């Protein structure tokens, strides 16, 4: 499965590279390879968009029934079996599958890993011939070679961390959780960007570029969805 997806996304990246490299003269500080990574990342995110929208709808639905869940938990706090049965009845009544979030992540994970592998090993998945890959320009503004790590921590590593933090905050903005879960969520919102920063300063800059572009896409998408959700709540009031 991973090899198949790797070949699929590798072929997509090569197709995009061939298209952008045919538009004319290559800019001095912005290689066709960097353009291809950016464009392919956007296409990749568009492919995953229906899954992301389904995940957001699932989150909205659980937020709607969260007060009722808390009510059941308080009412049957001394009877765990009845509490669980009542919660499952509530899920069924509102046509909500608590496993849907996990299923969505399971679908996304192999796709993300496959695209990650494509960018980590472009010779195998994209260009096939090492000589062809070596011959192309791989610069991106201050980065002379996207197959090497960014020489500056304030560059893509910092952008990767900042965009990850913003994305995490936006994704959890409308999620209703209990105080204990909220504390864990806040820790993750800080820990994850730090982890991404550490990874981005070590991995090839092409991967960091993919991560930053993907995050920006997600941020714009989440802003639009959060705004739409806010309008719906206002209309309900």
PDB file of N, CA and C in Angstrom, residues 14-118:
ATOM      1  N   UNK A  14       6.146  14.596 -10.125  1.00  0.00           N
ATOM      2  CA  UNK A  14       6.895  14.681 -11.398  1.00  0.00           C
ATOM      3  C   UNK A  14       6.063  15.371 -12.472  1.00  0.00           C
ATOM      4  N   UNK A  15       4.772  15.082 -12.508  1.00  0.00           N
ATOM      5  CA  UNK A  15       3.890  15.729 -13.474  1.00  0.00           C
ATOM      6  C   UNK A  15       3.839  17.234 -13.243  1.00  0.00           C
ATOM      7  N   UNK A  16       3.701  17.630 -11.990  1.00  0.00           N
ATOM      8  CA  UNK A  16       3.661  19.057 -11.651  1.00  0.00           C
ATOM      9  C   UNK A  16       5.003  19.709 -11.973  1.00  0.00           C
ATOM     10  N   UNK A  17       6.097  19.026 -11.656  1.00  0.00           N
ATOM     11  CA  UNK A  17       7.431  19.565 -11.961  1.00  0.00           C
ATOM     12  C   UNK A  17       7.589  19.802 -13.461  1.00  0.00           C
ATOM     13  N   UNK A  18       7.168  18.830 -14.259  1.00  0.00           N
ATOM     14  CA  UNK A  18       7.270  18.975 -15.716  1.00  0.00           C
ATOM     15  C   UNK A  18       6.429  20.145 -16.221  1.00  0.00           C
ATOM     16  N   UNK A  19       5.265  20.344 -15.597  1.00  0.00           N
ATOM     17  CA  UNK A  19       4.375  21.435 -16.014  1.00  0.00           C
ATOM     18  C   UNK A  19       4.964  22.801 -15.665  1.00  0.00           C
ATOM     19  N   UNK A  20       5.442  22.956 -14.428  1.00  0.00           N
ATOM     20  CA  UNK A  20       5.968  24.265 -14.011  1.00  0.00           C
ATOM     21  C   UNK A  20       7.289  24.572 -14.708  1.00  0.00           C
ATOM     22  N   UNK A  21       8.064  23.523 -15.003  1.00  0.00           N
ATOM     23  CA  UNK A  21       9.356  23.757 -15.664  1.00  0.00           C
ATOM     24  C   UNK A  21       9.200  24.113 -17.140  1.00  0.00           C
ATOM     25  N   UNK A  22       7.975  23.974 -17.655  1.00  0.00           N
ATOM     26  CA  UNK A  22       7.734  24.303 -19.062  1.00  0.00           C
ATOM     27  C   UNK A  22       7.169  25.717 -19.242  1.00  0.00           C
ATOM     28  N   UNK A  23       7.007  26.442 -18.107  1.00  0.00           N
ATOM     29  CA  UNK A  23       6.367  27.769 -18.198  1.00  0.00           C
ATOM     30  C   UNK A  23       7.315  28.851 -18.691  1.00  0.00           C
ATOM     31  N   UNK A  24       8.625  28.590 -18.631  1.00  0.00           N
ATOM     32  CA  UNK A  24       9.567  29.609 -19.094  1.00  0.00           C
ATOM     33  C   UNK A  24      10.872  29.520 -18.333  1.00  0.00           C
ATOM     34  N   UNK A  25      11.520  30.667 -18.161  1.00  0.00           N
ATOM     35  CA  UNK A  25      12.818  30.712 -17.494  1.00  0.00           C
ATOM     36  C   UNK A  25      12.665  30.508 -15.992  1.00  0.00           C
ATOM     37  N   UNK A  26      13.519  29.700 -15.421  1.00  0.00           N
ATOM     38  CA  UNK A  26      13.468  29.427 -13.990  1.00  0.00           C
ATOM     39  C   UNK A  26      13.976  30.629 -13.204  1.00  0.00           C
ATOM     40  N   UNK A  27      13.220  31.127 -12.220  1.00  0.00           N
ATOM     41  CA  UNK A  27      13.687  32.253 -11.398  1.00  0.00           C
ATOM     42  C   UNK A  27      14.993  31.908 -10.684  1.00  0.00           C
ATOM     43  N   UNK A  28      15.800  32.901 -10.436  1.00  0.00           N
ATOM     44  CA  UNK A  28      17.126  32.663  -9.848  1.00  0.00           C
ATOM     45  C   UNK A  28      17.042  32.100  -8.434  1.00  0.00           C
ATOM     46  N   UNK A  29      16.103  32.604  -7.633  1.00  0.00           N
ATOM     47  CA  UNK A  29      16.035  32.203  -6.219  1.00  0.00           C
ATOM     48  C   UNK A  29      14.834  31.326  -5.874  1.00  0.00           C
ATOM     49  N   UNK A  30      14.147  30.828  -6.892  1.00  0.00           N
ATOM     50  CA  UNK A  30      12.930  30.053  -6.625  1.00  0.00           C
ATOM     51  C   UNK A  30      12.841  28.955  -7.685  1.00  0.00           C
ATOM     52  N   UNK A  31      13.412  27.793  -7.364  1.00  0.00           N
ATOM     53  CA  UNK A  31      13.544  26.725  -8.353  1.00  0.00           C
ATOM     54  C   UNK A  31      12.197  26.121  -8.738  1.00  0.00           C
ATOM     55  N   UNK A  32      12.175  25.516  -9.904  1.00  0.00           N
ATOM     56  CA  UNK A  32      10.973  24.799 -10.347  1.00  0.00           C
ATOM     57  C   UNK A  32      10.634  23.657  -9.389  1.00  0.00           C
ATOM     58  N   UNK A  33      11.671  23.063  -8.785  1.00  0.00           N
ATOM     59  CA  UNK A  33      11.440  21.975  -7.834  1.00  0.00           C
ATOM     60  C   UNK A  33      10.682  22.485  -6.606  1.00  0.00           C
ATOM     61  N   UNK A  34      11.066  23.665  -6.104  1.00  0.00           N
ATOM     62  CA  UNK A  34      10.361  24.270  -4.962  1.00  0.00           C
ATOM     63  C   UNK A  34       8.917  24.579  -5.341  1.00  0.00           C
ATOM     64  N   UNK A  35       8.728  25.115  -6.562  1.00  0.00           N
ATOM     65  CA  UNK A  35       7.362  25.399  -7.041  1.00  0.00           C
ATOM     66  C   UNK A  35       6.537  24.112  -7.087  1.00  0.00           C
ATOM     67  N   UNK A  36       7.167  23.042  -7.591  1.00  0.00           N
ATOM     68  CA  UNK A  36       6.463  21.762  -7.725  1.00  0.00           C
ATOM     69  C   UNK A  36       6.045  21.222  -6.358  1.00  0.00           C
ATOM     70  N   UNK A  37       6.915  21.368  -5.354  1.00  0.00           N
ATOM     71  CA  UNK A  37       6.574  20.915  -3.993  1.00  0.00           C
ATOM     72  C   UNK A  37       5.376  21.692  -3.466  1.00  0.00           C
ATOM     73  N   UNK A  38       5.382  23.014  -3.667  1.00  0.00           N
ATOM     74  CA  UNK A  38       4.287  23.861  -3.171  1.00  0.00           C
ATOM     75  C   UNK A  38       2.970  23.507  -3.866  1.00  0.00           C
ATOM     76  N   UNK A  39       2.988  23.429  -5.169  1.00  0.00           N
ATOM     77  CA  UNK A  39       1.770  23.133  -5.935  1.00  0.00           C
ATOM     78  C   UNK A  39       1.248  21.730  -5.599  1.00  0.00           C
ATOM     79  N   UNK A  40       2.163  20.753  -5.528  1.00  0.00           N
ATOM     80  CA  UNK A  40       1.752  19.379  -5.229  1.00  0.00           C
ATOM     81  C   UNK A  40       1.183  19.273  -3.815  1.00  0.00           C
ATOM     82  N   UNK A  41       1.758  20.017  -2.879  1.00  0.00           N
ATOM     83  CA  UNK A  41       1.241  20.022  -1.510  1.00  0.00           C
ATOM     84  C   UNK A  41      -0.197  20.537  -1.474  1.00  0.00           C
ATOM     85  N   UNK A  42      -0.469  21.588  -2.233  1.00  0.00           N
ATOM     86  CA  UNK A  42      -1.828  22.148  -2.284  1.00  0.00           C
ATOM     87  C   UNK A  42      -2.789  21.138  -2.903  1.00  0.00           C
ATOM     88  N   UNK A  43      -2.355  20.485  -3.993  1.00  0.00           N
ATOM     89  CA  UNK A  43      -3.187  19.446  -4.610  1.00  0.00           C
ATOM     90  C   UNK A  43      -3.444  18.311  -3.622  1.00  0.00           C
ATOM     91  N   UNK A  44      -2.387  17.924  -2.902  1.00  0.00           N
ATOM     92  CA  UNK A  44      -2.476  16.868  -1.900  1.00  0.00           C
ATOM     93  C   UNK A  44      -3.493  17.233  -0.818  1.00  0.00           C
ATOM     94  N   UNK A  45      -3.465  18.471  -0.367  1.00  0.00           N
ATOM     95  CA  UNK A  45      -4.411  18.922   0.661  1.00  0.00           C
ATOM     96  C   UNK A  45      -5.834  18.979   0.111  1.00  0.00           C
ATOM     97  N   UNK A  46      -5.976  19.319  -1.152  1.00  0.00           N
ATOM     98  CA  UNK A  46      -7.302  19.326  -1.775  1.00  0.00           C
ATOM     99  C   UNK A  46      -7.869  17.908  -1.866  1.00  0.00           C
ATOM    100  N   UNK A  47      -6.985  16.930  -2.102  1.00  0.00           N
ATOM    101  CA  UNK A  47      -7.415  15.531  -2.137  1.00  0.00           C
ATOM    102  C   UNK A  47      -7.943  15.104  -0.765  1.00  0.00           C
ATOM    103  N   UNK A  48      -7.269  15.590   0.296  1.00  0.00           N
ATOM    104  CA  UNK A  48      -7.666  15.233   1.657  1.00  0.00           C
ATOM    105  C   UNK A  48      -8.800  16.105   2.208  1.00  0.00           C
ATOM    106  N   UNK A  49      -9.192  17.124   1.444  1.00  0.00           N
ATOM    107  CA  UNK A  49     -10.195  18.074   1.927  1.00  0.00           C
ATOM    108  C   UNK A  49     -11.512  17.418   2.344  1.00  0.00           C
ATOM    109  N   UNK A  50     -12.076  16.495   1.550  1.00  0.00           N
ATOM    110  CA  UNK A  50     -13.329  15.856   1.990  1.00  0.00           C
ATOM    111  C   UNK A  50     -13.202  15.145   3.334  1.00  0.00           C
ATOM    112  N   UNK A  51     -12.039  14.521   3.575  1.00  0.00           N
ATOM    113  CA  UNK A  51     -11.807  13.841   4.852  1.00  0.00           C
ATOM    114  C   UNK A  51     -11.725  14.854   5.982  1.00  0.00           C
ATOM    115  N   UNK A  52     -11.038  15.978   5.730  1.00  0.00           N
ATOM    116  CA  UNK A  52     -10.917  17.034   6.737  1.00  0.00           C
ATOM    117  C   UNK A  52     -12.274  17.641   7.077  1.00  0.00           C
ATOM    118  N   UNK A  53     -13.094  17.846   6.053  1.00  0.00           N
ATOM    119  CA  UNK A  53     -14.432  18.408   6.273  1.00  0.00           C
ATOM    120  C   UNK A  53     -15.295  17.442   7.082  1.00  0.00           C
ATOM    121  N   UNK A  54     -15.172  16.159   6.785  1.00  0.00           N
ATOM    122  CA  UNK A  54     -15.930  15.150   7.530  1.00  0.00           C
ATOM    123  C   UNK A  54     -15.500  15.131   8.996  1.00  0.00           C
ATOM    124  N   UNK A  55     -14.200  15.288   9.231  1.00  0.00           N
ATOM    125  CA  UNK A  55     -13.679  15.310  10.589  1.00  0.00           C
ATOM    126  C   UNK A  55     -14.199  16.530  11.347  1.00  0.00           C
ATOM    127  N   UNK A  56     -14.254  17.672  10.677  1.00  0.00           N
ATOM    128  CA  UNK A  56     -14.760  18.900  11.311  1.00  0.00           C
ATOM    129  C   UNK A  56     -16.242  18.785  11.639  1.00  0.00           C
ATOM    130  N   UNK A  57     -17.002  18.179  10.725  1.00  0.00           N
ATOM    131  CA  UNK A  57     -18.427  17.978  10.975  1.00  0.00           C
ATOM    132  C   UNK A  57     -18.643  17.051  12.164  1.00  0.00           C
ATOM    133  N   UNK A  58     -17.783  16.051  12.279  1.00  0.00           N
ATOM    134  CA  UNK A  58     -17.858  15.122  13.398  1.00  0.00           C
ATOM    135  C   UNK A  58     -17.582  15.846  14.713  1.00  0.00           C
ATOM    136  N   UNK A  59     -16.602  16.763  14.685  1.00  0.00           N
ATOM    137  CA  UNK A  59     -16.276  17.552  15.874  1.00  0.00           C
ATOM    138  C   UNK A  59     -17.432  18.466  16.258  1.00  0.00           C
ATOM    139  N   UNK A  60     -18.049  19.088  15.258  1.00  0.00           N
ATOM    140  CA  UNK A  60     -19.199  19.959  15.512  1.00  0.00           C
ATOM    141  C   UNK A  60     -20.350  19.185  16.148  1.00  0.00           C
ATOM    142  N   UNK A  61     -20.562  17.969  15.660  1.00  0.00           N
ATOM    143  CA  UNK A  61     -21.671  17.169  16.172  1.00  0.00           C
ATOM    144  C   UNK A  61     -21.448  16.788  17.623  1.00  0.00           C
ATOM    145  N   UNK A  62     -20.218  16.377  17.966  1.00  0.00           N
ATOM    146  CA  UNK A  62     -19.940  15.994  19.351  1.00  0.00           C
ATOM    147  C   UNK A  62     -20.011  17.208  20.273  1.00  0.00           C
ATOM    148  N   UNK A  63     -19.672  18.397  19.734  1.00  0.00           N
ATOM    149  CA  UNK A  63     -19.812  19.621  20.533  1.00  0.00           C
ATOM    150  C   UNK A  63     -21.272  19.921  20.845  1.00  0.00           C
ATOM    151  N   UNK A  64     -22.148  19.630  19.895  1.00  0.00           N
ATOM    152  CA  UNK A  64     -23.578  19.873  20.081  1.00  0.00           C
ATOM    153  C   UNK A  64     -24.161  19.002  21.197  1.00  0.00           C
ATOM    154  N   UNK A  65     -23.683  17.756  21.276  1.00  0.00           N
ATOM    155  CA  UNK A  65     -24.252  16.835  22.271  1.00  0.00           C
ATOM    156  C   UNK A  65     -23.432  16.785  23.567  1.00  0.00           C
ATOM    157  N   UNK A  66     -22.335  17.548  23.621  1.00  0.00           N
ATOM    158  CA  UNK A  66     -21.472  17.531  24.799  1.00  0.00           C
ATOM    159  C   UNK A  66     -22.214  17.878  26.086  1.00  0.00           C
ATOM    160  N   UNK A  67     -23.093  18.915  26.111  1.00  0.00           N
ATOM    161  CA  UNK A  67     -23.840  19.209  27.352  1.00  0.00           C
ATOM    162  C   UNK A  67     -24.693  18.026  27.818  1.00  0.00           C
ATOM    163  N   UNK A  68     -25.294  17.316  26.880  1.00  0.00           N
ATOM    164  CA  UNK A  68     -26.113  16.153  27.231  1.00  0.00           C
ATOM    165  C   UNK A  68     -25.253  15.014  27.773  1.00  0.00           C
ATOM    166  N   UNK A  69     -24.045  14.869  27.209  1.00  0.00           N
ATOM    167  CA  UNK A  69     -23.122  13.849  27.697  1.00  0.00           C
ATOM    168  C   UNK A  69     -22.743  14.147  29.146  1.00  0.00           C
ATOM    169  N   UNK A  70     -22.431  15.407  29.440  1.00  0.00           N
ATOM    170  CA  UNK A  70     -22.076  15.804  30.805  1.00  0.00           C
ATOM    171  C   UNK A  70     -23.246  15.569  31.760  1.00  0.00           C
ATOM    172  N   UNK A  71     -24.438  15.839  31.276  1.00  0.00           N
ATOM    173  CA  UNK A  71     -25.637  15.627  32.090  1.00  0.00           C
ATOM    174  C   UNK A  71     -25.785  14.143  32.457  1.00  0.00           C
ATOM    175  N   UNK A  72     -25.573  13.271  31.479  1.00  0.00           N
ATOM    176  CA  UNK A  72     -25.645  11.823  31.724  1.00  0.00           C
ATOM    177  C   UNK A  72     -24.535  11.379  32.676  1.00  0.00           C
ATOM    178  N   UNK A  73     -23.346  11.917  32.476  1.00  0.00           N
ATOM    179  CA  UNK A  73     -22.215  11.557  33.330  1.00  0.00           C
ATOM    180  C   UNK A  73     -22.463  11.946  34.787  1.00  0.00           C
ATOM    181  N   UNK A  74     -23.068  13.110  34.998  1.00  0.00           N
ATOM    182  CA  UNK A  74     -23.372  13.556  36.354  1.00  0.00           C
ATOM    183  C   UNK A  74     -24.511  12.743  36.975  1.00  0.00           C
ATOM    184  N   UNK A  75     -25.512  12.429  36.166  1.00  0.00           N
ATOM    185  CA  UNK A  75     -26.694  11.716  36.658  1.00  0.00           C
ATOM    186  C   UNK A  75     -26.366  10.275  37.033  1.00  0.00           C
ATOM    187  N   UNK A  76     -25.478   9.644  36.241  1.00  0.00           N
ATOM    188  CA  UNK A  76     -25.162   8.228  36.469  1.00  0.00           C
ATOM    189  C   UNK A  76     -23.697   8.030  36.858  1.00  0.00           C
ATOM    190  N   UNK A  77     -23.152   8.982  37.614  1.00  0.00           N
ATOM    191  CA  UNK A  77     -21.735   8.904  37.976  1.00  0.00           C
ATOM    192  C   UNK A  77     -21.407   7.699  38.858  1.00  0.00           C
ATOM    193  N   UNK A  78     -22.407   7.176  39.559  1.00  0.00           N
ATOM    194  CA  UNK A  78     -22.201   6.003  40.409  1.00  0.00           C
ATOM    195  C   UNK A  78     -22.625   4.695  39.741  1.00  0.00           C
ATOM    196  N   UNK A  79     -22.997   4.795  38.471  1.00  0.00           N
ATOM    197  CA  UNK A  79     -23.441   3.616  37.726  1.00  0.00           C
ATOM    198  C   UNK A  79     -22.812   3.644  36.331  1.00  0.00           C
ATOM    199  N   UNK A  80     -21.539   3.248  36.228  1.00  0.00           N
ATOM    200  CA  UNK A  80     -20.790   3.339  34.953  1.00  0.00           C
ATOM    201  C   UNK A  80     -21.452   2.603  33.789  1.00  0.00           C
ATOM    202  N   UNK A  81     -22.035   1.445  34.063  1.00  0.00           N
ATOM    203  CA  UNK A  81     -22.645   0.665  32.985  1.00  0.00           C
ATOM    204  C   UNK A  81     -23.840   1.386  32.373  1.00  0.00           C
ATOM    205  N   UNK A  82     -24.722   1.903  33.257  1.00  0.00           N
ATOM    206  CA  UNK A  82     -25.884   2.654  32.769  1.00  0.00           C
ATOM    207  C   UNK A  82     -25.435   3.934  32.068  1.00  0.00           C
ATOM    208  N   UNK A  83     -24.412   4.580  32.625  1.00  0.00           N
ATOM    209  CA  UNK A  83     -23.873   5.810  32.031  1.00  0.00           C
ATOM    210  C   UNK A  83     -23.414   5.555  30.601  1.00  0.00           C
ATOM    211  N   UNK A  84     -22.656   4.468  30.411  1.00  0.00           N
ATOM    212  CA  UNK A  84     -22.149   4.133  29.084  1.00  0.00           C
ATOM    213  C   UNK A  84     -23.283   3.806  28.120  1.00  0.00           C
ATOM    214  N   UNK A  85     -24.279   3.073  28.634  1.00  0.00           N
ATOM    215  CA  UNK A  85     -25.421   2.695  27.790  1.00  0.00           C
ATOM    216  C   UNK A  85     -26.201   3.932  27.344  1.00  0.00           C
ATOM    217  N   UNK A  86     -26.409   4.878  28.256  1.00  0.00           N
ATOM    218  CA  UNK A  86     -27.140   6.107  27.942  1.00  0.00           C
ATOM    219  C   UNK A  86     -26.376   6.968  26.931  1.00  0.00           C
ATOM    220  N   UNK A  87     -25.059   7.018  27.094  1.00  0.00           N
ATOM    221  CA  UNK A  87     -24.234   7.796  26.161  1.00  0.00           C
ATOM    222  C   UNK A  87     -24.289   7.185  24.766  1.00  0.00           C
ATOM    223  N   UNK A  88     -24.241   5.854  24.689  1.00  0.00           N
ATOM    224  CA  UNK A  88     -24.325   5.174  23.398  1.00  0.00           C
ATOM    225  C   UNK A  88     -25.695   5.413  22.751  1.00  0.00           C
ATOM    226  N   UNK A  89     -26.757   5.450  23.578  1.00  0.00           N
ATOM    227  CA  UNK A  89     -28.093   5.764  23.063  1.00  0.00           C
ATOM    228  C   UNK A  89     -28.127   7.178  22.491  1.00  0.00           C
ATOM    229  N   UNK A  90     -27.441   8.087  23.175  1.00  0.00           N
ATOM    230  CA  UNK A  90     -27.368   9.477  22.716  1.00  0.00           C
ATOM    231  C   UNK A  90     -26.639   9.560  21.379  1.00  0.00           C
ATOM    232  N   UNK A  91     -25.537   8.831  21.262  1.00  0.00           N
ATOM    233  CA  UNK A  91     -24.790   8.802  20.009  1.00  0.00           C
ATOM    234  C   UNK A  91     -25.674   8.287  18.872  1.00  0.00           C
ATOM    235  N   UNK A  92     -26.408   7.221  19.150  1.00  0.00           N
ATOM    236  CA  UNK A  92     -27.280   6.629  18.143  1.00  0.00           C
ATOM    237  C   UNK A  92     -28.395   7.579  17.746  1.00  0.00           C
ATOM    238  N   UNK A  93     -28.933   8.280  18.729  1.00  0.00           N
ATOM    239  CA  UNK A  93     -30.017   9.235  18.482  1.00  0.00           C
ATOM    240  C   UNK A  93     -29.564  10.367  17.561  1.00  0.00           C
ATOM    241  N   UNK A  94     -28.319  10.787  17.725  1.00  0.00           N
ATOM    242  CA  UNK A  94     -27.789  11.905  16.923  1.00  0.00           C
ATOM    243  C   UNK A  94     -26.940  11.418  15.743  1.00  0.00           C
ATOM    244  N   UNK A  95     -26.997  10.107  15.487  1.00  0.00           N
ATOM    245  CA  UNK A  95     -26.274   9.521  14.351  1.00  0.00           C
ATOM    246  C   UNK A  95     -24.792   9.878  14.385  1.00  0.00           C
ATOM    247  N   UNK A  96     -24.183   9.725  15.563  1.00  0.00           N
ATOM    248  CA  UNK A  96     -22.762  10.039  15.747  1.00  0.00           C
ATOM    249  C   UNK A  96     -21.991   8.771  16.078  1.00  0.00           C
ATOM    250  N   UNK A  97     -20.900   8.550  15.349  1.00  0.00           N
ATOM    251  CA  UNK A  97     -20.036   7.398  15.587  1.00  0.00           C
ATOM    252  C   UNK A  97     -18.773   7.873  16.295  1.00  0.00           C
ATOM    253  N   UNK A  98     -18.581   7.505  17.572  1.00  0.00           N
ATOM    254  CA  UNK A  98     -17.401   7.981  18.311  1.00  0.00           C
ATOM    255  C   UNK A  98     -16.079   7.492  17.724  1.00  0.00           C
ATOM    256  N   UNK A  99     -16.138   6.451  16.863  1.00  0.00           N
ATOM    257  CA  UNK A  99     -14.921   5.918  16.250  1.00  0.00           C
ATOM    258  C   UNK A  99     -14.586   6.610  14.934  1.00  0.00           C
ATOM    259  N   UNK A 100     -15.468   7.523  14.487  1.00  0.00           N
ATOM    260  CA  UNK A 100     -15.254   8.154  13.178  1.00  0.00           C
ATOM    261  C   UNK A 100     -13.960   8.958  13.127  1.00  0.00           C
ATOM    262  N   UNK A 101     -13.627   9.641  14.241  1.00  0.00           N
ATOM    263  CA  UNK A 101     -12.395  10.421  14.281  1.00  0.00           C
ATOM    264  C   UNK A 101     -11.165   9.546  14.102  1.00  0.00           C
ATOM    265  N   UNK A 102     -11.170   8.370  14.747  1.00  0.00           N
ATOM    266  CA  UNK A 102     -10.051   7.428  14.624  1.00  0.00           C
ATOM    267  C   UNK A 102      -9.958   6.881  13.200  1.00  0.00           C
ATOM    268  N   UNK A 103     -11.112   6.579  12.611  1.00  0.00           N
ATOM    269  CA  UNK A 103     -11.131   6.045  11.246  1.00  0.00           C
ATOM    270  C   UNK A 103     -10.575   7.057  10.262  1.00  0.00           C
ATOM    271  N   UNK A 104     -10.930   8.331  10.467  1.00  0.00           N
ATOM    272  CA  UNK A 104     -10.444   9.396   9.593  1.00  0.00           C
ATOM    273  C   UNK A 104      -8.920   9.504   9.687  1.00  0.00           C
ATOM    274  N   UNK A 105      -8.393   9.428  10.924  1.00  0.00           N
ATOM    275  CA  UNK A 105      -6.950   9.487  11.116  1.00  0.00           C
ATOM    276  C   UNK A 105      -6.260   8.281  10.475  1.00  0.00           C
ATOM    277  N   UNK A 106      -6.883   7.102  10.576  1.00  0.00           N
ATOM    278  CA  UNK A 106      -6.312   5.892   9.978  1.00  0.00           C
ATOM    279  C   UNK A 106      -6.257   5.997   8.456  1.00  0.00           C
ATOM    280  N   UNK A 107      -7.237   6.693   7.873  1.00  0.00           N
ATOM    281  CA  UNK A 107      -7.251   6.892   6.425  1.00  0.00           C
ATOM    282  C   UNK A 107      -6.158   7.872   6.009  1.00  0.00           C
ATOM    283  N   UNK A 108      -6.033   8.959   6.777  1.00  0.00           N
ATOM    284  CA  UNK A 108      -5.078  10.005   6.431  1.00  0.00           C
ATOM    285  C   UNK A 108      -3.627   9.571   6.637  1.00  0.00           C
ATOM    286  N   UNK A 109      -3.385   8.791   7.683  1.00  0.00           N
ATOM    287  CA  UNK A 109      -2.012   8.501   8.094  1.00  0.00           C
ATOM    288  C   UNK A 109      -1.162   7.870   6.988  1.00  0.00           C
ATOM    289  N   UNK A 110      -1.600   6.778   6.339  1.00  0.00           N
ATOM    290  CA  UNK A 110      -0.757   6.183   5.283  1.00  0.00           C
ATOM    291  C   UNK A 110      -0.544   7.108   4.091  1.00  0.00           C
ATOM    292  N   UNK A 111      -1.532   7.969   3.815  1.00  0.00           N
ATOM    293  CA  UNK A 111      -1.398   8.919   2.707  1.00  0.00           C
ATOM    294  C   UNK A 111      -0.322   9.950   3.029  1.00  0.00           C
ATOM    295  N   UNK A 112      -0.353  10.474   4.264  1.00  0.00           N
ATOM    296  CA  UNK A 112       0.627  11.474   4.692  1.00  0.00           C
ATOM    297  C   UNK A 112       2.031  10.864   4.712  1.00  0.00           C
ATOM    298  N   UNK A 113       2.149   9.645   5.246  1.00  0.00           N
ATOM    299  CA  UNK A 113       3.452   8.972   5.307  1.00  0.00           C
ATOM    300  C   UNK A 113       3.997   8.734   3.902  1.00  0.00           C
ATOM    301  N   UNK A 114       3.117   8.346   2.972  1.00  0.00           N
ATOM    302  CA  UNK A 114       3.545   8.090   1.590  1.00  0.00           C
ATOM    303  C   UNK A 114       4.107   9.363   0.955  1.00  0.00           C
ATOM    304  N   UNK A 115       3.415  10.488   1.144  1.00  0.00           N
ATOM    305  CA  UNK A 115       3.881  11.745   0.564  1.00  0.00           C
ATOM    306  C   UNK A 115       5.176  12.193   1.236  1.00  0.00           C
ATOM    307  N   UNK A 116       5.276  11.939   2.536  1.00  0.00           N
ATOM    308  CA  UNK A 116       6.498  12.239   3.281  1.00  0.00           C
ATOM    309  C   UNK A 116       7.673  11.463   2.692  1.00  0.00           C
ATOM    310  N   UNK A 117       7.463  10.187   2.393  1.00  0.00           N
ATOM    311  CA  UNK A 117       8.521   9.345   1.816  1.00  0.00           C
ATOM    312  C   UNK A 117       8.919   9.810   0.417  1.00  0.00           C
ATOM    313  N   UNK A 118       7.944  10.297  -0.339  1.00  0.00           N
ATOM    314  CA  UNK A 118       8.230  10.815  -1.685  1.00  0.00           C
ATOM    315  C   UNK A 118       9.214  11.972  -1.607  1.00  0.00           C
TER     316      UNK A 118
END
